């Protein structure tokens, strides 16, 4: 049987426990899950592509028992990348209503570009509902505690970048 490849795209600047929850759950519904770290010239990232990929990879290594996850970077139209890696579904996480409008529009556009690839939304778990890379960065920059939002390696990397001792 043909393996179902899922693509979970995002900025992952940096990866949070919310992303990890989606990765863990998505990896159970596809055969191979590709985490696609997006390069977007219009966005200013705190972490470079190499750093973002490295932080994702460090967490995937811990999920080894899943064993079907890989991290790639991409710098092109999402649907072109999805086709290139033969993804059948795109995975997105959905937090409160604020995510909905943007995701709804993007999914509609993507379906027009390639209707063979479905976008599947996983609802954020209750525990991770309010975690966003953006707020984690803001909290860390103001010397707030971020332990419960991100893995240890990410916490260390964020503190190194944002907290001047
Ligand atoms: P993007 O720039 O594409 O929004 P992000 O890294 O912010 O990249 O998010 C990637 C995906 O992960 C998006 O679908 C986003 O809704 C989802 N996501 C982010 N944080 C969480 C969370 N705490 N719980 C569930 N999904 C999340």
PDB file of C-alpha atoms and ligand atoms in Angstrom:
ATOM      1  CA  UNK A   1       0.000   0.000   0.000  1.00  0.00           C
ATOM      2  CA  UNK A   2       1.143   3.497  -0.804  1.00  0.00           C
ATOM      3  CA  UNK A   3       2.376   5.431   2.188  1.00  0.00           C
ATOM      4  CA  UNK A   4       0.487   8.557   3.114  1.00  0.00           C
ATOM      5  CA  UNK A   5       2.797  11.524   3.468  1.00  0.00           C
ATOM      6  CA  UNK A   6       1.658  14.479   5.579  1.00  0.00           C
ATOM      7  CA  UNK A   7       3.243  17.907   5.565  1.00  0.00           C
ATOM      8  CA  UNK A   8       3.108  20.122   8.649  1.00  0.00           C
ATOM      9  CA  UNK A   9       4.346  23.535   7.512  1.00  0.00           C
ATOM     10  CA  UNK A  10       5.124  26.550   9.661  1.00  0.00           C
ATOM     11  CA  UNK A  11       7.658  29.116  10.767  1.00  0.00           C
ATOM     12  CA  UNK A  12       8.640  27.230  13.939  1.00  0.00           C
ATOM     13  CA  UNK A  13      10.364  30.350  15.242  1.00  0.00           C
ATOM     14  CA  UNK A  14      10.913  28.561  17.562  1.00  0.00           C
ATOM     15  CA  UNK A  15       9.161  25.209  17.978  1.00  0.00           C
ATOM     16  CA  UNK A  16       6.877  25.144  21.058  1.00  0.00           C
ATOM     17  CA  UNK A  17       5.072  22.477  23.069  1.00  0.00           C
ATOM     18  CA  UNK A  18       1.983  23.380  21.023  1.00  0.00           C
ATOM     19  CA  UNK A  19       3.753  22.451  17.773  1.00  0.00           C
ATOM     20  CA  UNK A  20       5.089  19.277  19.386  1.00  0.00           C
ATOM     21  CA  UNK A  21       1.625  18.215  20.427  1.00  0.00           C
ATOM     22  CA  UNK A  22       0.406  18.603  16.833  1.00  0.00           C
ATOM     23  CA  UNK A  23       3.454  16.688  15.532  1.00  0.00           C
ATOM     24  CA  UNK A  24       2.861  13.823  17.970  1.00  0.00           C
ATOM     25  CA  UNK A  25      -0.801  13.553  17.082  1.00  0.00           C
ATOM     26  CA  UNK A  26      -0.341  14.039  13.325  1.00  0.00           C
ATOM     27  CA  UNK A  27       2.343  11.378  13.163  1.00  0.00           C
ATOM     28  CA  UNK A  28      -0.289   8.862  14.230  1.00  0.00           C
ATOM     29  CA  UNK A  29      -2.557   9.603  11.303  1.00  0.00           C
ATOM     30  CA  UNK A  30      -0.028   9.612   8.458  1.00  0.00           C
ATOM     31  CA  UNK A  31       2.713   7.151   7.555  1.00  0.00           C
ATOM     32  CA  UNK A  32       5.395   9.797   7.139  1.00  0.00           C
ATOM     33  CA  UNK A  33       5.201  13.295   8.596  1.00  0.00           C
ATOM     34  CA  UNK A  34       7.383  16.005   7.092  1.00  0.00           C
ATOM     35  CA  UNK A  35       7.805  19.116   9.207  1.00  0.00           C
ATOM     36  CA  UNK A  36       8.344  21.876   6.663  1.00  0.00           C
ATOM     37  CA  UNK A  37      10.159  24.885   8.072  1.00  0.00           C
ATOM     38  CA  UNK A  38       9.224  27.833   5.902  1.00  0.00           C
ATOM     39  CA  UNK A  39      11.547  30.562   4.738  1.00  0.00           C
ATOM     40  CA  UNK A  40       9.472  33.652   4.250  1.00  0.00           C
ATOM     41  CA  UNK A  41      11.347  36.792   3.239  1.00  0.00           C
ATOM     42  CA  UNK A  42       8.437  38.919   4.407  1.00  0.00           C
ATOM     43  CA  UNK A  43       8.720  37.633   7.970  1.00  0.00           C
ATOM     44  CA  UNK A  44      11.467  38.670  10.338  1.00  0.00           C
ATOM     45  CA  UNK A  45      12.575  35.590  12.219  1.00  0.00           C
ATOM     46  CA  UNK A  46      14.425  35.509  15.516  1.00  0.00           C
ATOM     47  CA  UNK A  47      16.110  32.226  14.648  1.00  0.00           C
ATOM     48  CA  UNK A  48      17.859  31.504  11.348  1.00  0.00           C
ATOM     49  CA  UNK A  49      16.617  28.652   9.170  1.00  0.00           C
ATOM     50  CA  UNK A  50      19.476  26.450  10.370  1.00  0.00           C
ATOM     51  CA  UNK A  51      18.669  27.205  14.019  1.00  0.00           C
ATOM     52  CA  UNK A  52      14.942  26.594  13.580  1.00  0.00           C
ATOM     53  CA  UNK A  53      15.573  23.295  11.803  1.00  0.00           C
ATOM     54  CA  UNK A  54      18.078  22.223  14.419  1.00  0.00           C
ATOM     55  CA  UNK A  55      15.648  22.915  17.256  1.00  0.00           C
ATOM     56  CA  UNK A  56      12.892  20.970  15.471  1.00  0.00           C
ATOM     57  CA  UNK A  57      15.277  18.074  14.787  1.00  0.00           C
ATOM     58  CA  UNK A  58      16.395  17.968  18.432  1.00  0.00           C
ATOM     59  CA  UNK A  59      12.774  17.409  19.451  1.00  0.00           C
ATOM     60  CA  UNK A  60      12.028  14.862  16.726  1.00  0.00           C
ATOM     61  CA  UNK A  61      14.978  12.844  17.959  1.00  0.00           C
ATOM     62  CA  UNK A  62      13.199  12.546  21.311  1.00  0.00           C
ATOM     63  CA  UNK A  63      10.046  11.301  19.621  1.00  0.00           C
ATOM     64  CA  UNK A  64      12.050   8.441  18.185  1.00  0.00           C
ATOM     65  CA  UNK A  65       9.489   5.831  19.043  1.00  0.00           C
ATOM     66  CA  UNK A  66       7.347   7.497  16.406  1.00  0.00           C
ATOM     67  CA  UNK A  67      10.220   7.255  13.942  1.00  0.00           C
ATOM     68  CA  UNK A  68       8.300   8.548  10.932  1.00  0.00           C
ATOM     69  CA  UNK A  69       9.019  12.263  11.196  1.00  0.00           C
ATOM     70  CA  UNK A  70      11.504  14.325   9.193  1.00  0.00           C
ATOM     71  CA  UNK A  71      12.348  18.002   9.002  1.00  0.00           C
ATOM     72  CA  UNK A  72      12.837  19.838   5.683  1.00  0.00           C
ATOM     73  CA  UNK A  73      13.064  23.493   4.816  1.00  0.00           C
ATOM     74  CA  UNK A  74      11.313  25.118   1.904  1.00  0.00           C
ATOM     75  CA  UNK A  75      11.315  28.474   0.203  1.00  0.00           C
ATOM     76  CA  UNK A  76       8.592  28.243  -2.406  1.00  0.00           C
ATOM     77  CA  UNK A  77       4.834  28.087  -2.741  1.00  0.00           C
ATOM     78  CA  UNK A  78       3.526  25.649  -0.127  1.00  0.00           C
ATOM     79  CA  UNK A  79       1.462  23.669  -2.629  1.00  0.00           C
ATOM     80  CA  UNK A  80       4.440  23.284  -4.966  1.00  0.00           C
ATOM     81  CA  UNK A  81       6.555  21.992  -2.117  1.00  0.00           C
ATOM     82  CA  UNK A  82       3.771  19.628  -1.012  1.00  0.00           C
ATOM     83  CA  UNK A  83       3.533  18.212  -4.535  1.00  0.00           C
ATOM     84  CA  UNK A  84       7.290  17.852  -4.796  1.00  0.00           C
ATOM     85  CA  UNK A  85       7.482  15.727  -1.637  1.00  0.00           C
ATOM     86  CA  UNK A  86       4.315  13.825  -2.675  1.00  0.00           C
ATOM     87  CA  UNK A  87       2.338  14.938   0.380  1.00  0.00           C
ATOM     88  CA  UNK A  88      -1.290  13.862   0.359  1.00  0.00           C
ATOM     89  CA  UNK A  89      -2.362  16.032   3.252  1.00  0.00           C
ATOM     90  CA  UNK A  90      -1.296  19.271   4.839  1.00  0.00           C
ATOM     91  CA  UNK A  91      -1.623  19.459   8.606  1.00  0.00           C
ATOM     92  CA  UNK A  92      -2.341  22.709  10.410  1.00  0.00           C
ATOM     93  CA  UNK A  93      -3.015  23.359  14.075  1.00  0.00           C
ATOM     94  CA  UNK A  94      -6.034  25.400  15.020  1.00  0.00           C
ATOM     95  CA  UNK A  95      -6.100  27.489  18.147  1.00  0.00           C
ATOM     96  CA  UNK A  96      -8.940  29.818  19.166  1.00  0.00           C
ATOM     97  CA  UNK A  97     -11.017  31.753  16.640  1.00  0.00           C
ATOM     98  CA  UNK A  98      -8.090  34.050  15.860  1.00  0.00           C
ATOM     99  CA  UNK A  99      -6.440  31.353  13.705  1.00  0.00           C
ATOM    100  CA  UNK A 100      -9.616  30.540  11.842  1.00  0.00           C
ATOM    101  CA  UNK A 101      -9.986  33.405   9.400  1.00  0.00           C
ATOM    102  CA  UNK A 102      -6.440  33.194   8.078  1.00  0.00           C
ATOM    103  CA  UNK A 103      -6.437  29.399   7.908  1.00  0.00           C
ATOM    104  CA  UNK A 104      -9.840  29.365   6.200  1.00  0.00           C
ATOM    105  CA  UNK A 105      -8.632  31.717   3.473  1.00  0.00           C
ATOM    106  CA  UNK A 106      -5.340  29.934   3.002  1.00  0.00           C
ATOM    107  CA  UNK A 107      -6.998  26.509   2.783  1.00  0.00           C
ATOM    108  CA  UNK A 108      -9.455  27.841   0.207  1.00  0.00           C
ATOM    109  CA  UNK A 109      -6.676  29.257  -1.947  1.00  0.00           C
ATOM    110  CA  UNK A 110      -4.556  26.124  -1.608  1.00  0.00           C
ATOM    111  CA  UNK A 111      -7.480  23.913  -2.619  1.00  0.00           C
ATOM    112  CA  UNK A 112      -7.816  25.966  -5.793  1.00  0.00           C
ATOM    113  CA  UNK A 113      -4.140  25.502  -6.549  1.00  0.00           C
ATOM    114  CA  UNK A 114      -4.225  21.744  -6.017  1.00  0.00           C
ATOM    115  CA  UNK A 115      -7.467  20.020  -5.075  1.00  0.00           C
ATOM    116  CA  UNK A 116      -5.752  16.635  -4.696  1.00  0.00           C
ATOM    117  CA  UNK A 117      -4.081  17.730  -1.493  1.00  0.00           C
ATOM    118  CA  UNK A 118      -6.362  18.079   1.533  1.00  0.00           C
ATOM    119  CA  UNK A 119      -5.683  20.322   4.497  1.00  0.00           C
ATOM    120  CA  UNK A 120      -6.476  18.685   7.812  1.00  0.00           C
ATOM    121  CA  UNK A 121      -6.824  20.717  10.996  1.00  0.00           C
ATOM    122  CA  UNK A 122      -6.010  19.410  14.427  1.00  0.00           C
ATOM    123  CA  UNK A 123      -7.519  21.374  17.281  1.00  0.00           C
ATOM    124  CA  UNK A 124      -4.960  22.626  19.754  1.00  0.00           C
ATOM    125  CA  UNK A 125      -5.115  20.657  22.992  1.00  0.00           C
ATOM    126  CA  UNK A 126      -6.572  22.473  25.945  1.00  0.00           C
ATOM    127  CA  UNK A 127      -3.175  22.564  27.600  1.00  0.00           C
ATOM    128  CA  UNK A 128      -1.468  24.181  24.610  1.00  0.00           C
ATOM    129  CA  UNK A 129      -4.270  26.372  23.328  1.00  0.00           C
ATOM    130  CA  UNK A 130      -2.592  29.630  24.279  1.00  0.00           C
ATOM    131  CA  UNK A 131       0.979  28.886  23.346  1.00  0.00           C
ATOM    132  CA  UNK A 132       2.391  30.818  20.419  1.00  0.00           C
ATOM    133  CA  UNK A 133       5.997  31.316  19.331  1.00  0.00           C
ATOM    134  CA  UNK A 134       5.349  35.046  19.307  1.00  0.00           C
ATOM    135  CA  UNK A 135       4.217  35.298  22.927  1.00  0.00           C
ATOM    136  CA  UNK A 136       6.908  32.944  24.138  1.00  0.00           C
ATOM    137  CA  UNK A 137       9.498  35.295  22.596  1.00  0.00           C
ATOM    138  CA  UNK A 138       7.866  38.334  24.170  1.00  0.00           C
ATOM    139  CA  UNK A 139       7.683  36.727  27.607  1.00  0.00           C
ATOM    140  CA  UNK A 140      11.275  35.549  27.410  1.00  0.00           C
ATOM    141  CA  UNK A 141      12.535  38.985  26.320  1.00  0.00           C
ATOM    142  CA  UNK A 142      10.951  40.408  29.465  1.00  0.00           C
ATOM    143  CA  UNK A 143      12.683  37.761  31.610  1.00  0.00           C
ATOM    144  CA  UNK A 144       9.457  35.817  32.178  1.00  0.00           C
ATOM    145  CA  UNK A 145       9.323  32.065  32.818  1.00  0.00           C
ATOM    146  CA  UNK A 146       8.816  30.021  29.621  1.00  0.00           C
ATOM    147  CA  UNK A 147       9.515  26.498  30.933  1.00  0.00           C
ATOM    148  CA  UNK A 148       5.972  25.274  30.526  1.00  0.00           C
ATOM    149  CA  UNK A 149       5.675  26.483  26.918  1.00  0.00           C
ATOM    150  CA  UNK A 150       8.789  25.142  25.209  1.00  0.00           C
ATOM    151  CA  UNK A 151      11.199  22.199  25.498  1.00  0.00           C
ATOM    152  CA  UNK A 152      14.420  22.658  27.489  1.00  0.00           C
ATOM    153  CA  UNK A 153      16.711  23.165  24.440  1.00  0.00           C
ATOM    154  CA  UNK A 154      14.387  25.830  23.083  1.00  0.00           C
ATOM    155  CA  UNK A 155      14.219  27.577  26.439  1.00  0.00           C
ATOM    156  CA  UNK A 156      18.014  27.706  26.533  1.00  0.00           C
ATOM    157  CA  UNK A 157      18.280  28.982  22.958  1.00  0.00           C
ATOM    158  CA  UNK A 158      15.664  31.668  23.598  1.00  0.00           C
ATOM    159  CA  UNK A 159      17.336  32.862  26.779  1.00  0.00           C
ATOM    160  CA  UNK A 160      20.679  33.050  25.003  1.00  0.00           C
ATOM    161  CA  UNK A 161      19.215  35.233  22.267  1.00  0.00           C
ATOM    162  CA  UNK A 162      16.880  37.396  24.267  1.00  0.00           C
ATOM    163  CA  UNK A 163      18.038  37.769  27.844  1.00  0.00           C
ATOM    164  CA  UNK A 164      21.015  39.938  28.528  1.00  0.00           C
ATOM    165  CA  UNK A 165      22.526  39.183  31.878  1.00  0.00           C
TER     166      UNK A 165
HETATM  167  P1  LIG B   1       2.932  30.047  10.588  1.00  0.00           P
HETATM  168  O1  LIG B   1       3.847  31.210  10.324  1.00  0.00           O
HETATM  169  O2  LIG B   1       2.713  29.173   9.401  1.00  0.00           O
HETATM  170  O3  LIG B   1       1.647  30.401  11.287  1.00  0.00           O
HETATM  171  P2  LIG B   1       3.707  28.794  13.099  1.00  0.00           P
HETATM  172  O4  LIG B   1       5.007  28.144  13.432  1.00  0.00           O
HETATM  173  O5  LIG B   1       3.301  29.959  13.915  1.00  0.00           O
HETATM  174  O6  LIG B   1       3.803  29.143  11.566  1.00  0.00           O
HETATM  175  O7  LIG B   1       2.531  27.730  13.168  1.00  0.00           O
HETATM  176  C1  LIG B   1       2.538  26.571  12.383  1.00  0.00           C
HETATM  177  C2  LIG B   1       1.238  25.819  12.590  1.00  0.00           C
HETATM  178  O8  LIG B   1       1.161  25.360  13.933  1.00  0.00           O
HETATM  179  C3  LIG B   1      -0.019  26.657  12.374  1.00  0.00           C
HETATM  180  O9  LIG B   1      -1.012  25.827  11.805  1.00  0.00           O
HETATM  181  C4  LIG B   1      -0.406  27.069  13.768  1.00  0.00           C
HETATM  182  O10 LIG B   1      -1.807  27.323  13.855  1.00  0.00           O
HETATM  183  C5  LIG B   1      -0.024  25.824  14.541  1.00  0.00           C
HETATM  184  N1  LIG B   1       0.240  26.102  15.952  1.00  0.00           N
HETATM  185  C6  LIG B   1       1.067  27.011  16.487  1.00  0.00           C
HETATM  186  N2  LIG B   1       1.017  26.988  17.833  1.00  0.00           N
HETATM  187  C7  LIG B   1       0.108  26.024  18.163  1.00  0.00           C
HETATM  188  C8  LIG B   1      -0.431  25.519  19.406  1.00  0.00           C
HETATM  189  N3  LIG B   1      -0.063  26.032  20.566  1.00  0.00           N
HETATM  190  N4  LIG B   1      -1.330  24.528  19.341  1.00  0.00           N
HETATM  191  C9  LIG B   1      -1.732  24.040  18.147  1.00  0.00           C
HETATM  192  N5  LIG B   1      -1.301  24.466  16.948  1.00  0.00           N
HETATM  193  C10 LIG B   1      -0.383  25.449  16.953  1.00  0.00           C
END
